[in-house]
Coordinates of C-alpha atoms in Angstrom, one line a residue:
M1 CA 20.9 -10.6 -20.1
I2 CA 20.4 -10.6 -16.4
S3 CA 19.2 -7.0 -16.4
Y4 CA 16.7 -7.8 -19.2
L5 CA 15.3 -10.8 -17.3
L6 CA 15.0 -8.8 -14.1
S7 CA 13.1 -6.0 -16.0
I8 CA 10.7 -8.5 -17.5
T9 CA 10.0 -10.3 -14.2
T10 CA 9.6 -6.9 -12.5
I11 CA 6.9 -5.9 -15.0
L12 CA 5.1 -9.2 -14.8
L13 CA 5.1 -9.3 -11.0
S14 CA 4.0 -5.7 -10.8
V15 CA 0.9 -6.7 -12.7
I16 CA -0.2 -8.9 -9.9
M17 CA 1.4 -7.1 -7.0
K18 CA -1.7 -6.1 -5.1
A19 CA -3.8 -9.2 -6.0
P20 CA -2.5 -11.4 -3.1
Q21 CA -3.3 -8.6 -0.6
I22 CA -6.8 -8.1 -2.0
I23 CA -7.5 -11.9 -1.9
R24 CA -6.2 -12.2 1.7
I25 CA -8.5 -9.4 3.0
Y26 CA -11.4 -10.9 1.1
N27 CA -10.8 -14.3 2.5
Q28 CA -10.3 -13.0 6.1
K29 CA -13.1 -10.5 6.0
Q30 CA -11.0 -8.1 8.1
T31 CA -8.1 -5.7 7.7
G32 CA -5.9 -6.1 10.8
G33 CA -2.6 -4.3 10.3
I34 CA -3.6 -2.4 7.1
N35 CA -3.0 1.3 7.2
L36 CA -5.6 3.2 5.1
T37 CA -3.6 6.4 4.9
S38 CA -0.7 4.4 3.5
L39 CA -3.0 3.0 0.8
L40 CA -4.3 6.5 -0.1
L41 CA -0.7 7.9 -0.4
D42 CA 0.0 5.1 -2.8
L43 CA -3.1 6.0 -4.7
I44 CA -2.0 9.6 -5.1
N45 CA 1.4 8.6 -6.2
L46 CA 0.2 6.0 -8.8
S47 CA -2.5 8.4 -10.1
T48 CA 0.0 11.2 -10.6
T49 CA 2.6 9.0 -12.3
T50 CA 0.0 7.4 -14.6
C51 CA -1.5 10.8 -15.6
Y52 CA 2.0 12.3 -16.1
N53 CA 3.0 9.5 -18.5
Y54 CA -0.3 9.7 -20.3
T55 CA -0.4 13.4 -20.8
N56 CA 3.2 13.4 -22.0
N57 CA 2.3 10.8 -24.7
Y58 CA 4.9 8.4 -23.5
S59 CA 4.7 4.9 -24.9
L60 CA 2.2 2.7 -23.0
M61 CA 4.8 0.0 -22.7
A62 CA 7.0 2.3 -20.8
Y63 CA 4.5 2.7 -18.0
M64 CA 1.9 0.0 -18.5
E65 CA 2.3 -1.5 -15.0
Y66 CA 1.2 1.8 -13.4
P67 CA -2.4 1.8 -14.6
I68 CA -2.7 -1.9 -13.9
I69 CA -1.4 -1.5 -10.3
L70 CA -3.6 1.6 -10.0
F71 CA -6.7 -0.5 -10.8
Q72 CA -5.7 -3.0 -8.2
Q73 CA -5.2 -0.1 -5.7
Y74 CA -8.8 0.9 -6.3
L75 CA -10.0 -2.6 -5.5
L76 CA -7.7 -2.8 -2.4
I77 CA -8.9 0.6 -1.0
G78 CA -12.5 -0.3 -1.8
I79 CA -12.3 -3.7 0.1
V80 CA -10.5 -2.1 3.0
L81 CA -13.2 0.6 3.3
Y82 CA -15.9 -2.0 3.0
Y83 CA -14.6 -4.2 5.8
N84 CA -14.0 -1.2 8.0
N85 CA -17.6 0.0 7.4
R86 CA -16.4 3.3 6.0
L87 CA -18.2 3.4 2.7
N88 CA -20.1 6.6 3.5
L89 CA -21.1 10.0 2.0
K90 CA -17.7 11.5 2.8
V91 CA -15.9 8.7 0.8
L92 CA -18.3 9.3 -2.1
I93 CA -17.6 13.0 -2.1
L94 CA -13.9 12.5 -2.0
S95 CA -14.1 9.9 -4.7
V96 CA -16.0 12.2 -7.0
L97 CA -13.4 15.0 -6.3
Y98 CA -10.6 12.6 -7.0
V99 CA -12.1 11.4 -10.3
G100 CA -12.8 15.0 -11.3
I101 CA -9.3 16.2 -10.7
F102 CA -7.5 13.4 -12.4
S103 CA -10.0 13.3 -15.3
A104 CA -9.3 17.0 -15.8
F105 CA -5.6 16.1 -16.1
V106 CA -6.3 13.3 -18.6
C107 CA -8.6 15.4 -20.7
K108 CA -6.0 18.2 -20.5
L109 CA -8.4 20.6 -18.8
L110 CA -5.7 21.2 -16.2
P111 CA -2.2 22.0 -17.3
S112 CA 0.3 19.1 -17.3
S113 CA 2.9 21.4 -15.8
I114 CA 1.1 20.8 -12.5
L115 CA 1.9 17.1 -12.8
T116 CA 5.5 17.9 -13.7
I117 CA 5.7 19.7 -10.3
L118 CA 4.0 16.9 -8.5
V119 CA 5.9 13.9 -9.9
P120 CA 9.2 14.5 -8.0
F121 CA 7.2 14.2 -4.8
G122 CA 6.5 10.6 -5.7
T123 CA 9.5 9.3 -3.9
P124 CA 8.8 10.9 -0.5
I125 CA 5.1 10.0 -0.8
S126 CA 6.0 6.3 -1.6
L127 CA 8.5 6.2 1.3
S128 CA 6.0 7.8 3.7
S129 CA 3.4 5.3 2.7
K130 CA 5.7 2.4 3.5
C131 CA 6.8 4.0 6.8
L132 CA 3.2 4.4 7.9
Q133 CA 2.5 0.7 7.0
L134 CA 5.5 -0.4 9.0
Y135 CA 4.6 1.8 11.9
T136 CA 1.1 0.4 12.0
I137 CA 2.3 -3.2 12.0
M138 CA 4.8 -2.5 14.8
K139 CA 2.5 -0.3 16.9
F140 CA -0.4 -2.8 17.0
K141 CA 1.8 -5.9 16.7
N142 CA -0.7 -7.1 14.1
A143 CA 0.0 -8.3 10.6
D144 CA -3.0 -10.7 10.3
S145 CA -4.3 -9.2 7.1
I146 CA -0.9 -8.4 5.5
S147 CA -0.1 -10.4 2.4
L148 CA 3.5 -11.7 2.6
T149 CA 3.4 -12.4 -1.2
S150 CA 2.5 -8.8 -2.0
W151 CA 5.4 -7.4 0.1
F152 CA 7.8 -10.0 -1.2
I153 CA 6.9 -8.8 -4.8
S154 CA 7.4 -5.2 -3.7
A155 CA 10.8 -6.0 -2.2
Y156 CA 11.9 -8.0 -5.2
T157 CA 10.8 -5.5 -7.8
N158 CA 12.4 -2.6 -6.1
G159 CA 15.6 -4.7 -5.5
A160 CA 15.6 -5.8 -9.1
R161 CA 15.5 -2.1 -10.2
I162 CA 18.6 -1.4 -8.2
Y163 CA 20.5 -3.8 -10.4
T164 CA 18.9 -2.8 -13.7
I165 CA 19.5 0.9 -13.1
S166 CA 23.1 0.4 -11.9
M167 CA 23.7 -1.5 -15.2
D168 CA 21.9 1.1 -17.3
S169 CA 22.0 4.7 -16.2
A170 CA 23.5 4.4 -12.7
D171 CA 21.3 7.3 -11.8
K172 CA 22.1 8.1 -8.2
I173 CA 18.7 9.6 -7.4
M174 CA 16.9 6.6 -8.8
L175 CA 19.3 4.2 -7.1
T176 CA 18.7 5.9 -3.7
N177 CA 15.0 5.8 -4.3
F178 CA 14.9 2.1 -5.0
C179 CA 17.4 1.3 -2.2
L180 CA 15.2 3.0 0.3
N181 CA 12.0 1.4 -1.1
T182 CA 13.6 -2.0 -1.0
S183 CA 14.7 -1.6 2.6
L184 CA 11.3 -0.5 3.7
S185 CA 9.4 -3.2 1.7
T186 CA 11.8 -5.8 3.2
S187 CA 11.3 -4.4 6.7
I188 CA 7.5 -4.6 6.3
L189 CA 7.9 -8.2 5.0
L190 CA 10.1 -9.2 7.9
A191 CA 7.9 -7.4 10.5
S192 CA 4.8 -9.2 9.1
V193 CA 6.5 -12.6 9.2
Y194 CA 7.5 -11.9 12.8
Y195 CA 4.1 -10.8 14.1
K196 CA 2.3 -13.5 12.2
Q197 CA 4.5 -16.1 13.9
T198 CA 4.0 -14.4 17.2
S199 CA 0.2 -14.5 16.7
A200 CA 0.3 -18.1 15.7
K201 CA 2.2 -19.0 18.9
H202 CA -0.3 -17.2 21.0
I203 CA -3.2 -19.1 19.3
S204 CA -1.5 -22.4 19.8

């Protein structure tokens, strides 16, 4: 029962995971503490996972949160680029290239075996993304634009998966993955809280 409830809340929270971050940047009109490379790594990971599930004809319910989070990731990257004044020709060319490649996978113009090779790299890509974000916050001592809600959701959903997987398959690889992701998400959350408080003290 607990495992089922955690799974449901994980899916529901994943649907709105990026929204608080998008709203915060929009309201502040600046992106202090946000690492663009981290966002792009997440984009690659989400895109690959979504395409892999789609091309393998898996049930939409089994991966529905991924395309929803992916859509939010598009918005998040777009708003970060906008407020950093980086919406230029280079971004347009890379965007067209990105759409072309992943559309080719979806339309099965490129072999799905490539996605099968790429999917296992999802874990190191995800961990690298979080490490970069944590590094950026600590290097610049700036978490002004970081949404605590988004990172709380990230920490919670990853932590919840530790329990659900341990109760279900007890897959050691998956457990290791979610333990590391939970630790990094929690670290980003705590670092953000710390530097937000530090910034508030300096202002006052």
